[in-house]
XYZ file of C-alpha atoms in Angstrom:
603
model
C 114.185 106.118 99.544
C 112.077 109.491 101.242
C 110.648 108.191 104.649
C 106.747 108.459 104.664
C 106.123 112.241 104.564
C 104.112 114.991 102.992
C 107.955 115.077 100.407
C 107.257 111.418 99.235
C 103.597 112.153 99.053
C 104.518 114.806 96.639
C 107.310 113.443 94.644
C 104.936 110.192 93.893
C 102.701 112.656 92.554
C 104.659 114.065 90.350
C 106.140 110.922 89.692
C 102.926 109.760 88.504
C 102.742 111.860 85.646
C 106.219 112.146 84.134
C 106.985 115.184 82.075
C 103.242 116.672 82.393
C 101.218 119.246 84.578
C 99.973 118.260 87.568
C 97.684 120.518 88.857
C 97.497 122.101 92.541
C 94.224 120.922 93.194
C 95.105 117.077 92.166
C 98.468 117.917 94.081
C 96.705 119.633 97.439
C 94.707 115.765 97.382
C 97.620 113.761 97.087
C 98.760 115.529 100.216
C 95.398 115.929 102.379
C 92.945 114.279 100.713
C 89.263 115.851 101.448
C 90.729 116.998 104.914
C 92.563 119.960 103.763
C 93.367 122.613 106.051
C 92.705 126.522 105.345
C 96.603 126.843 104.893
C 96.495 123.504 102.493
C 98.163 125.858 99.351
C 100.801 127.724 101.124
C 101.733 124.261 102.819
C 102.066 123.080 99.484
C 104.726 125.692 98.416
C 107.135 125.064 101.510
C 106.357 121.378 100.858
C 107.632 121.962 97.060
C 110.659 123.677 98.853
C 111.648 120.846 101.393
C 111.833 118.683 98.696
C 113.947 120.916 96.131
C 116.274 120.814 99.292
C 116.397 117.268 99.713
C 117.442 117.376 96.015
C 120.006 119.698 96.368
C 121.519 117.636 99.471
C 121.961 114.654 97.523
C 123.418 116.469 94.204
C 120.271 116.919 92.216
C 119.221 119.738 90.476
C 116.451 121.741 92.256
C 115.210 122.624 89.044
C 113.866 119.161 88.135
C 110.125 120.597 90.073
C 109.227 123.262 87.423
C 106.785 126.036 88.646
C 103.791 126.071 85.846
C 100.565 127.950 85.627
C 98.513 125.836 87.768
C 100.592 123.700 88.695
C 103.988 122.114 88.549
C 106.054 120.050 86.450
C 108.454 116.956 87.095
C 110.484 116.332 83.740
C 112.539 112.940 84.241
C 113.224 110.277 81.513
C 113.990 106.659 80.975
C 117.385 106.617 82.583
C 115.683 108.038 85.909
C 112.323 106.595 86.363
C 111.301 103.209 86.247
C 107.621 104.168 85.192
C 109.021 105.733 81.922
C 110.746 103.063 80.845
C 108.475 100.786 81.686
C 106.298 102.316 79.033
C 109.035 103.194 77.242
C 109.788 99.321 77.148
C 106.112 98.188 76.495
C 105.861 100.446 72.774
C 108.713 99.259 71.695
C 107.622 95.708 72.307
C 104.230 96.499 69.935
C 107.115 97.502 67.271
C 109.000 94.237 67.593
C 108.674 92.544 64.530
C 109.452 88.721 66.134
C 107.751 86.916 69.084
C 111.088 87.081 70.352
C 111.932 90.431 70.483
C 108.587 91.454 71.851
C 109.105 88.578 74.728
C 112.729 89.607 75.560
C 111.299 93.354 75.926
C 108.660 92.510 78.057
C 110.086 90.659 80.344
C 112.860 93.407 80.625
C 109.816 95.710 81.154
C 108.316 93.859 84.428
C 111.848 93.158 85.939
C 111.314 96.943 87.191
C 108.696 96.285 89.152
C 109.369 94.989 92.548
C 107.694 95.391 95.839
C 104.959 97.347 97.162
C 103.344 99.788 94.799
C 104.397 103.391 96.590
C 105.352 101.367 99.315
C 107.078 104.304 101.418
C 103.965 107.263 100.168
C 101.118 107.517 102.853
C 99.139 109.527 100.611
C 95.405 107.975 101.021
C 93.963 109.265 97.292
C 97.521 108.125 95.270
C 96.874 104.205 96.778
C 92.547 104.036 96.291
C 93.664 106.363 92.333
C 96.317 105.419 90.994
C 98.026 101.931 91.838
C 95.030 100.112 90.328
C 95.843 101.277 87.227
C 99.300 100.930 87.783
C 98.786 97.384 88.948
C 96.712 96.350 85.446
C 99.205 97.934 83.565
C 101.734 95.281 84.642
C 99.251 92.341 84.656
C 98.326 93.237 81.270
C 102.035 93.114 80.481
C 102.408 89.762 82.466
C 99.679 88.179 80.756
C 100.969 89.613 77.151
C 104.358 87.646 77.842
C 103.024 84.409 79.190
C 100.343 84.242 76.176
C 104.044 84.196 73.879
C 105.669 82.398 75.813
C 102.724 79.400 75.283
C 102.242 80.195 71.841
C 105.973 79.194 71.291
C 105.642 76.067 73.761
C 107.655 76.930 76.764
C 104.971 76.025 78.979
C 107.329 74.261 81.443
C 109.114 77.914 81.478
C 106.297 80.164 82.069
C 104.750 77.626 84.783
C 106.602 79.683 87.340
C 105.066 83.127 86.586
C 102.027 81.818 86.287
C 101.732 79.857 88.999
C 102.284 82.890 91.687
C 100.020 85.021 89.381
C 97.131 83.494 90.079
C 97.286 82.332 93.497
C 98.042 86.600 93.710
C 95.153 87.688 91.463
C 92.662 85.049 91.889
C 90.355 87.776 90.183
C 91.761 87.341 86.936
C 90.686 84.305 85.141
C 93.249 84.620 82.461
C 96.182 83.656 84.295
C 93.942 80.848 85.853
C 93.627 79.517 82.527
C 97.204 80.023 81.435
C 98.186 78.085 83.948
C 95.319 75.348 83.489
C 96.878 75.197 79.591
C 100.104 75.253 80.412
C 99.761 72.278 83.144
C 97.866 70.241 80.158
C 100.214 70.943 77.472
C 103.077 69.825 79.716
C 101.338 65.933 80.266
C 99.808 66.896 83.402
C 96.373 66.758 82.604
C 95.054 65.677 86.154
C 96.670 69.112 87.579
C 94.937 71.235 85.501
C 91.877 69.506 85.728
C 92.334 70.325 89.666
C 92.771 73.603 89.406
C 89.908 74.037 87.008
C 87.959 72.750 89.956
C 89.596 75.024 92.510
C 88.560 77.766 90.419
C 85.048 77.351 89.976
C 84.937 76.682 93.420
C 86.120 79.672 94.418
C 83.546 81.815 92.016
C 80.891 79.771 92.886
C 81.692 80.197 96.574
C 83.027 84.114 97.022
C 80.348 85.465 93.438
C 77.920 83.039 92.821
C 79.496 82.957 89.306
C 80.153 80.408 86.787
C 83.531 80.368 85.393
C 83.826 82.564 82.109
C 83.356 80.991 79.037
C 87.035 80.617 77.698
C 88.056 78.809 80.758
C 84.662 76.342 80.656
C 85.668 75.965 76.453
C 89.454 75.106 77.972
C 88.003 72.554 80.394
C 86.269 70.900 77.518
C 89.001 70.712 75.520
C 90.871 68.954 77.734
C 88.539 66.207 78.637
C 88.720 65.729 75.065
C 92.361 65.379 74.945
C 91.960 68.346 72.240
C 95.369 69.540 70.705
C 96.028 73.454 72.528
C 99.454 74.195 70.232
C 102.581 72.807 69.728
C 103.526 70.690 72.651
C 105.923 72.171 75.242
C 110.020 72.326 74.159
C 112.254 69.293 75.800
C 114.941 72.148 75.706
C 115.995 73.266 78.771
C 113.615 75.949 79.795
C 116.299 78.314 80.166
C 118.520 79.659 83.350
C 116.576 81.166 86.447
C 118.302 84.503 86.607
C 118.005 86.865 89.126
C 116.247 90.317 88.296
C 118.319 93.582 88.383
C 117.506 95.664 91.025
C 115.110 98.554 90.101
C 116.168 102.008 91.555
C 114.120 103.515 94.250
C 112.055 100.795 94.597
C 111.191 98.127 97.503
C 112.627 95.129 98.316
C 110.353 92.189 96.874
C 109.950 88.674 97.059
C 107.544 86.252 95.263
C 108.376 83.229 96.296
C 105.981 81.699 98.662
C 108.181 79.568 101.002
C 109.399 81.916 104.240
C 112.939 81.274 103.828
C 112.735 82.982 100.692
C 111.089 85.913 102.192
C 113.596 85.860 105.003
C 116.599 87.655 105.835
C 117.247 91.143 106.147
C 114.650 92.344 104.346
C 115.346 89.851 101.212
C 112.585 90.110 98.651
C 113.841 88.862 95.383
C 112.311 88.228 91.559
C 113.495 85.113 90.158
C 112.219 84.905 86.572
C 112.996 82.652 83.297
C 114.742 84.381 80.438
C 115.429 81.888 77.551
C 118.934 80.626 77.682
C 121.402 81.018 74.688
C 119.929 80.013 71.038
C 117.528 77.222 70.718
C 115.517 75.653 67.993
C 111.752 77.222 68.202
C 109.552 75.304 65.507
C 110.395 77.099 62.358
C 112.841 77.337 59.825
C 115.543 79.387 61.508
C 117.118 79.209 65.720
C 116.139 82.232 66.842
C 118.547 83.784 69.761
C 117.809 85.070 73.774
C 118.642 87.377 75.745
C 121.787 86.785 78.526
C 121.039 86.015 81.456
C 120.924 89.392 84.429
C 123.666 89.812 86.509
C 122.851 88.643 90.210
C 121.783 91.281 92.529
C 122.766 92.468 95.771
C 120.479 91.233 98.966
C 118.324 94.475 99.818
C 119.042 95.631 103.517
C 121.773 92.953 104.020
C 123.327 92.962 107.543
C 125.558 90.218 108.929
C 126.619 87.050 108.158
C 130.236 88.445 108.039
C 132.443 85.631 109.204
C 130.454 83.038 107.167
C 130.274 85.316 104.041
C 134.235 85.790 103.903
C 134.813 81.726 103.874
C 131.226 80.675 101.643
C 133.246 83.762 99.189
C 136.641 81.851 99.780
C 135.171 79.224 98.872
C 133.624 79.195 96.066
C 136.389 81.522 93.937
C 138.910 78.664 94.823
C 139.440 76.703 91.343
C 139.137 72.774 91.625
C 139.051 70.519 89.101
C 135.383 68.825 91.639
C 132.861 70.464 92.651
C 132.578 72.854 95.434
C 129.741 72.551 97.715
C 128.671 74.741 100.398
C 125.423 73.829 101.905
C 123.548 76.479 104.634
C 121.079 74.863 107.092
C 119.084 76.052 110.081
C 115.751 76.942 111.100
C 112.565 78.083 109.152
C 113.263 82.290 108.960
C 116.766 82.531 109.810
C 118.240 83.757 106.823
C 119.229 81.305 104.526
C 118.384 82.339 101.257
C 119.497 85.804 101.799
C 122.991 84.803 102.530
C 123.050 82.198 99.338
C 122.044 85.039 97.197
C 124.652 87.470 98.791
C 127.308 85.065 98.295
C 126.091 84.319 94.853
C 126.334 88.094 94.191
C 129.443 88.580 95.583
C 131.454 85.962 93.534
C 129.312 85.827 90.231
C 132.788 87.314 88.320
C 133.934 83.967 88.977
C 131.459 82.439 86.999
C 131.852 83.348 83.552
C 129.407 80.442 82.540
C 126.380 81.854 84.480
C 124.836 81.588 88.070
C 121.241 79.745 87.911
C 119.421 79.682 91.038
C 116.633 77.270 91.214
C 113.695 76.683 93.569
C 113.770 73.064 94.716
C 110.505 73.108 95.770
C 106.883 73.718 93.962
C 104.790 76.616 94.473
C 102.883 74.081 96.633
C 105.105 72.463 98.751
C 106.435 69.851 96.811
C 109.719 68.802 95.621
C 111.410 69.116 92.504
C 112.726 66.447 90.884
C 116.321 66.118 89.783
C 115.071 65.837 86.539
C 112.780 68.933 86.395
C 115.887 70.793 88.203
C 117.996 69.502 85.542
C 115.414 71.695 82.919
C 116.848 75.093 84.317
C 120.387 73.775 83.615
C 122.358 75.026 80.104
C 122.824 71.948 77.773
C 125.634 70.318 78.355
C 128.575 71.860 76.198
C 126.551 75.354 76.092
C 127.895 77.027 79.231
C 130.818 79.277 78.809
C 133.425 78.605 81.864
C 132.622 77.630 85.541
C 128.806 77.923 86.897
C 127.562 78.502 90.737
C 124.003 76.687 91.591
C 122.125 77.647 93.984
C 119.503 75.021 95.177
C 117.295 76.665 97.143
C 115.282 74.860 99.992
C 116.305 71.493 99.008
C 114.666 68.772 100.811
C 116.305 65.931 100.070
C 120.289 64.905 99.049
C 118.640 62.629 96.385
C 117.221 66.299 95.105
C 121.384 67.330 94.996
C 123.372 64.081 94.070
C 122.026 63.928 90.463
C 122.837 67.901 89.855
C 126.173 67.844 90.603
C 128.217 66.443 88.337
C 126.052 68.989 85.612
C 128.756 71.592 87.592
C 132.047 69.862 87.712
C 134.369 72.124 88.116
C 131.937 75.071 89.277
C 130.172 75.406 92.649
C 126.895 74.608 94.503
C 125.025 76.125 97.390
C 122.816 74.040 99.149
C 119.992 76.005 101.092
C 118.237 73.460 103.277
C 116.579 73.075 107.053
C 117.881 69.687 106.851
C 121.671 69.519 107.597
C 121.939 66.796 104.520
C 124.748 65.156 106.724
C 124.157 62.221 103.685
C 125.173 64.765 100.941
C 128.373 65.456 102.934
C 129.115 62.169 103.294
C 129.710 60.964 99.864
C 130.642 64.428 98.829
C 132.389 66.394 100.671
C 132.041 70.021 101.099
C 131.407 72.756 104.142
C 128.353 73.265 106.126
C 127.173 76.464 107.663
C 124.400 75.969 110.350
C 123.211 80.035 110.772
C 122.006 80.799 113.885
C 120.504 83.760 114.886
C 121.896 87.400 114.280
C 123.384 88.656 116.922
C 122.552 92.190 118.561
C 124.641 94.238 116.648
C 124.012 92.978 113.681
C 119.832 93.137 114.211
C 120.437 96.793 114.762
C 121.971 97.151 111.743
C 118.933 95.088 109.513
C 116.713 97.595 111.340
C 118.617 100.450 110.585
C 119.219 99.274 107.025
C 115.136 98.652 106.742
C 113.726 101.665 109.003
C 116.520 104.463 108.164
C 119.071 105.357 110.571
C 116.797 108.488 111.736
C 113.860 106.124 113.049
C 116.078 103.732 114.629
C 118.473 106.607 116.541
C 114.847 108.039 117.749
C 114.316 104.667 119.644
C 117.634 103.147 120.544
C 116.446 100.754 123.536
C 113.145 100.021 121.947
C 114.340 99.107 118.422
C 116.891 96.855 120.669
C 114.027 95.877 122.366
C 111.856 95.212 119.215
C 114.998 92.817 117.899
C 114.999 90.392 121.147
C 110.919 90.033 120.200
C 112.103 88.903 117.749
C 114.107 86.680 118.440
C 117.228 87.962 116.379
C 115.371 86.002 113.127
C 116.153 88.052 109.976
C 112.406 87.126 109.302
C 110.819 88.158 112.118
C 113.089 91.945 112.152
C 112.061 92.252 108.810
C 108.024 91.520 109.400
C 108.366 94.036 112.167
C 110.123 97.042 109.948
C 107.572 96.272 107.126
C 104.885 97.430 109.652
C 106.511 100.294 111.190
C 107.005 101.634 107.882
C 103.739 101.427 106.546
C 102.744 102.908 109.927
C 105.096 105.971 109.905
C 103.365 107.621 112.743
C 103.769 104.268 115.036
C 105.963 104.418 117.754
C 108.588 101.555 117.533
C 108.267 100.873 121.638
C 104.062 100.618 120.972
C 105.423 98.092 118.185
C 107.387 96.119 120.645
C 104.610 96.005 123.394
C 101.571 95.050 120.744
C 103.833 91.991 119.110
C 104.800 90.518 122.551
C 101.186 90.491 123.759
C 100.477 88.045 120.890
C 104.169 86.172 119.565
C 105.173 84.817 116.910
C 101.319 85.022 115.751
C 101.516 88.799 115.363
C 104.628 88.190 113.369
C 102.662 88.426 109.937
C 101.708 90.498 107.408
C 97.783 91.029 106.656
C 98.577 92.102 102.686
C 101.162 88.444 102.024
C 100.220 85.586 104.170
C 103.666 84.451 103.112
C 105.522 86.590 104.975
C 104.682 85.204 108.358
C 106.470 83.584 111.203
C 103.448 81.181 112.239
C 103.269 79.952 108.073
C 106.811 79.552 107.713
C 107.203 77.185 111.061
C 103.937 75.740 109.884
C 105.215 74.841 106.043
C 108.604 73.223 108.080
C 106.262 70.670 110.519
C 104.379 70.120 107.980
C 107.251 67.972 105.973
C 107.510 65.874 109.410
C 105.909 62.637 109.933
C 102.439 63.205 112.482
C 104.811 61.412 115.281
C 107.486 63.611 114.880
C 105.385 66.583 114.645
C 103.182 65.448 117.693
C 106.787 65.185 119.787
C 107.391 68.895 118.280
C 104.227 69.999 120.027
C 105.371 68.458 123.393
C 107.991 70.579 123.944
C 106.168 73.478 124.550
C 105.203 72.071 127.733
C 109.089 71.440 128.813
C 110.323 73.929 131.037
C 112.830 75.952 129.627
C 115.244 75.990 126.436
C 117.369 73.405 127.246
C 116.114 70.399 125.914
C 118.188 67.233 127.661
C 117.977 64.420 125.875
C 115.084 62.858 128.032
C 112.900 65.685 127.534
C 110.418 63.390 125.379
C 111.348 60.427 127.495
C 113.787 57.547 127.661
C 112.543 55.699 124.675
C 114.666 54.945 121.557
C 111.910 56.668 119.692
C 111.872 58.984 122.123
C 115.271 59.934 121.275
C 114.907 59.439 117.604
C 112.606 62.299 117.861
C 114.715 65.080 118.967
C 117.131 63.699 116.691
C 114.653 64.376 113.388
C 113.857 67.307 115.030
C 117.268 68.708 114.700
C 117.577 67.749 111.634
C 114.380 70.022 110.358
C 116.035 72.733 111.883
C 113.430 73.307 114.623
C 116.122 72.463 117.876
C 119.884 73.003 117.595
C 123.368 70.995 118.766
C 122.480 68.337 120.189
C 124.563 64.608 121.908
C 126.159 64.659 123.792
C 125.321 68.342 125.493
C 121.497 68.982 125.615
C 119.202 70.391 122.617
C 118.166 73.834 122.393
C 114.996 75.239 121.149
C 114.727 79.023 119.944
C 111.917 81.059 122.206
C 109.541 81.529 118.857
C 109.744 78.170 118.207
C 109.073 77.124 121.980
C 105.612 79.380 122.119
C 104.671 78.358 118.556
C 105.010 74.410 120.087
C 103.224 75.436 122.958
C 100.321 77.689 120.800
C 100.173 73.864 118.377
C 99.371 71.957 121.754
C 97.111 74.266 123.205
C 95.152 74.387 119.638
C 95.285 70.712 119.814
C 93.949 70.406 123.354
C 91.098 72.742 122.036
C 90.000 70.612 118.966
C 89.943 67.210 121.167
C 87.881 69.234 124.294
C 85.721 70.189 121.953
C 85.092 66.677 120.044
C 84.467 65.524 123.811
C 80.991 64.683 124.156
C 78.981 66.431 126.777
């Protein structure tokens, strides 16, 4: 991937109009917007030459950029540019003669979209004038795919996409309407009405308007108990297949949990795809597309010992179920390691790899029955299968699923140690620690590029230290630097250190936020354990002795609960340890609570 630069803006401007003549005036605006220097045309020619030399360096013909009267043209096809392939697949969907064929092509097209648009392109004009249209193309396609799934009665299956789309794009009422319909048709009438009230309240508060006529009619239909279409299918909704990687795309995460957005820059799209042939309303059963292969985790770094051990365990043939648990602090990289190991070993599981998020988008836990709906029907899997159960909250979520993979394997990620699961089913536990300095340097190099890290090696090492060697923190810092190509690493370090961990957040994606990830972990605890964590902020040092909260049995239990939740490490017979970022967060939490209490005291 090119670094943010004039050549990257030029390349993007040409690729956004594949096979078409792009005028010189357009290219000048793409590179300099309205602040074009007097030598802009000569500089444009120089930029084209630089781009051609870069192509030749990587074995691409420099003639791919063609000078034509009035501008330049770049000839690419569906094999080299995802945008061309996306539009080709959408046109193919238009021509499909059946709903299954249309849906398959639309889903294949949507897997090509990963990461923020033009993430490494600094052109203000392209972001202002081109990104909205591209975003609209994708959202129209997603709406259409969701409409087909609802028509086919796959309401449970489409909920994952609709939860995310409605939250990411609250201004598009159609996504909210589809989500409300899917909730109602899966028997969740109260949740559907609550979602409608939330949309109505937001529109009234932000815009002073009521929901559109279509949403209002939907509410009335729900209140009357109308039949809105074929009932939701009870058959399994198909495996959650990890989307294939995209050429030249930035990593992307569609999950709301920090652990799923963490680790070595992982942003992985998880989308449902239809499983093997299933009965649909109508005279015949139609086959669904195959499960896509598991892609490698972008920018994965470190964890070589754990990765080798897990890979060896998963590939050992056993008559029972091979169980691996990955636990540790929020943001430590559990999901990234699980997905990378799934990629490494997928050839050993001909029956498929099934990745299941074990929490709903609102943070509530999936029931075993809900998780089981994402597994293949008994007898349909062609060989051993691998389950990746992501963000498990209790052992009881996992136990009913393990008999479904007898002879196969399961990777479980959880902030908890799940000792009860180990006691009843055995297996191995990997409690992940922060990366070591060399691994952190590898991650930053993979994310930022070797040249930028080599230009400020000491600052890069200090950045890793400030980020606590947490993969999530490192990825957030790297994203900030990538979107600010003129920002020095040293200056970024200084700015972050002034307000940790609050500044380890991305403004355009609140889920990529260390404080929010820590907060969600804390919210899962009882109030008394949350209060115990805040009290640790006043404790001196990072070593936490057993009497840090007092000598009572409840104080001892509090430390054990915090350790089990991933907020402390180690423990009896030695002292507990708290990570510096968590210590600072605890202190901030305690300070915020004291400020609130002081504000309520009458003066």
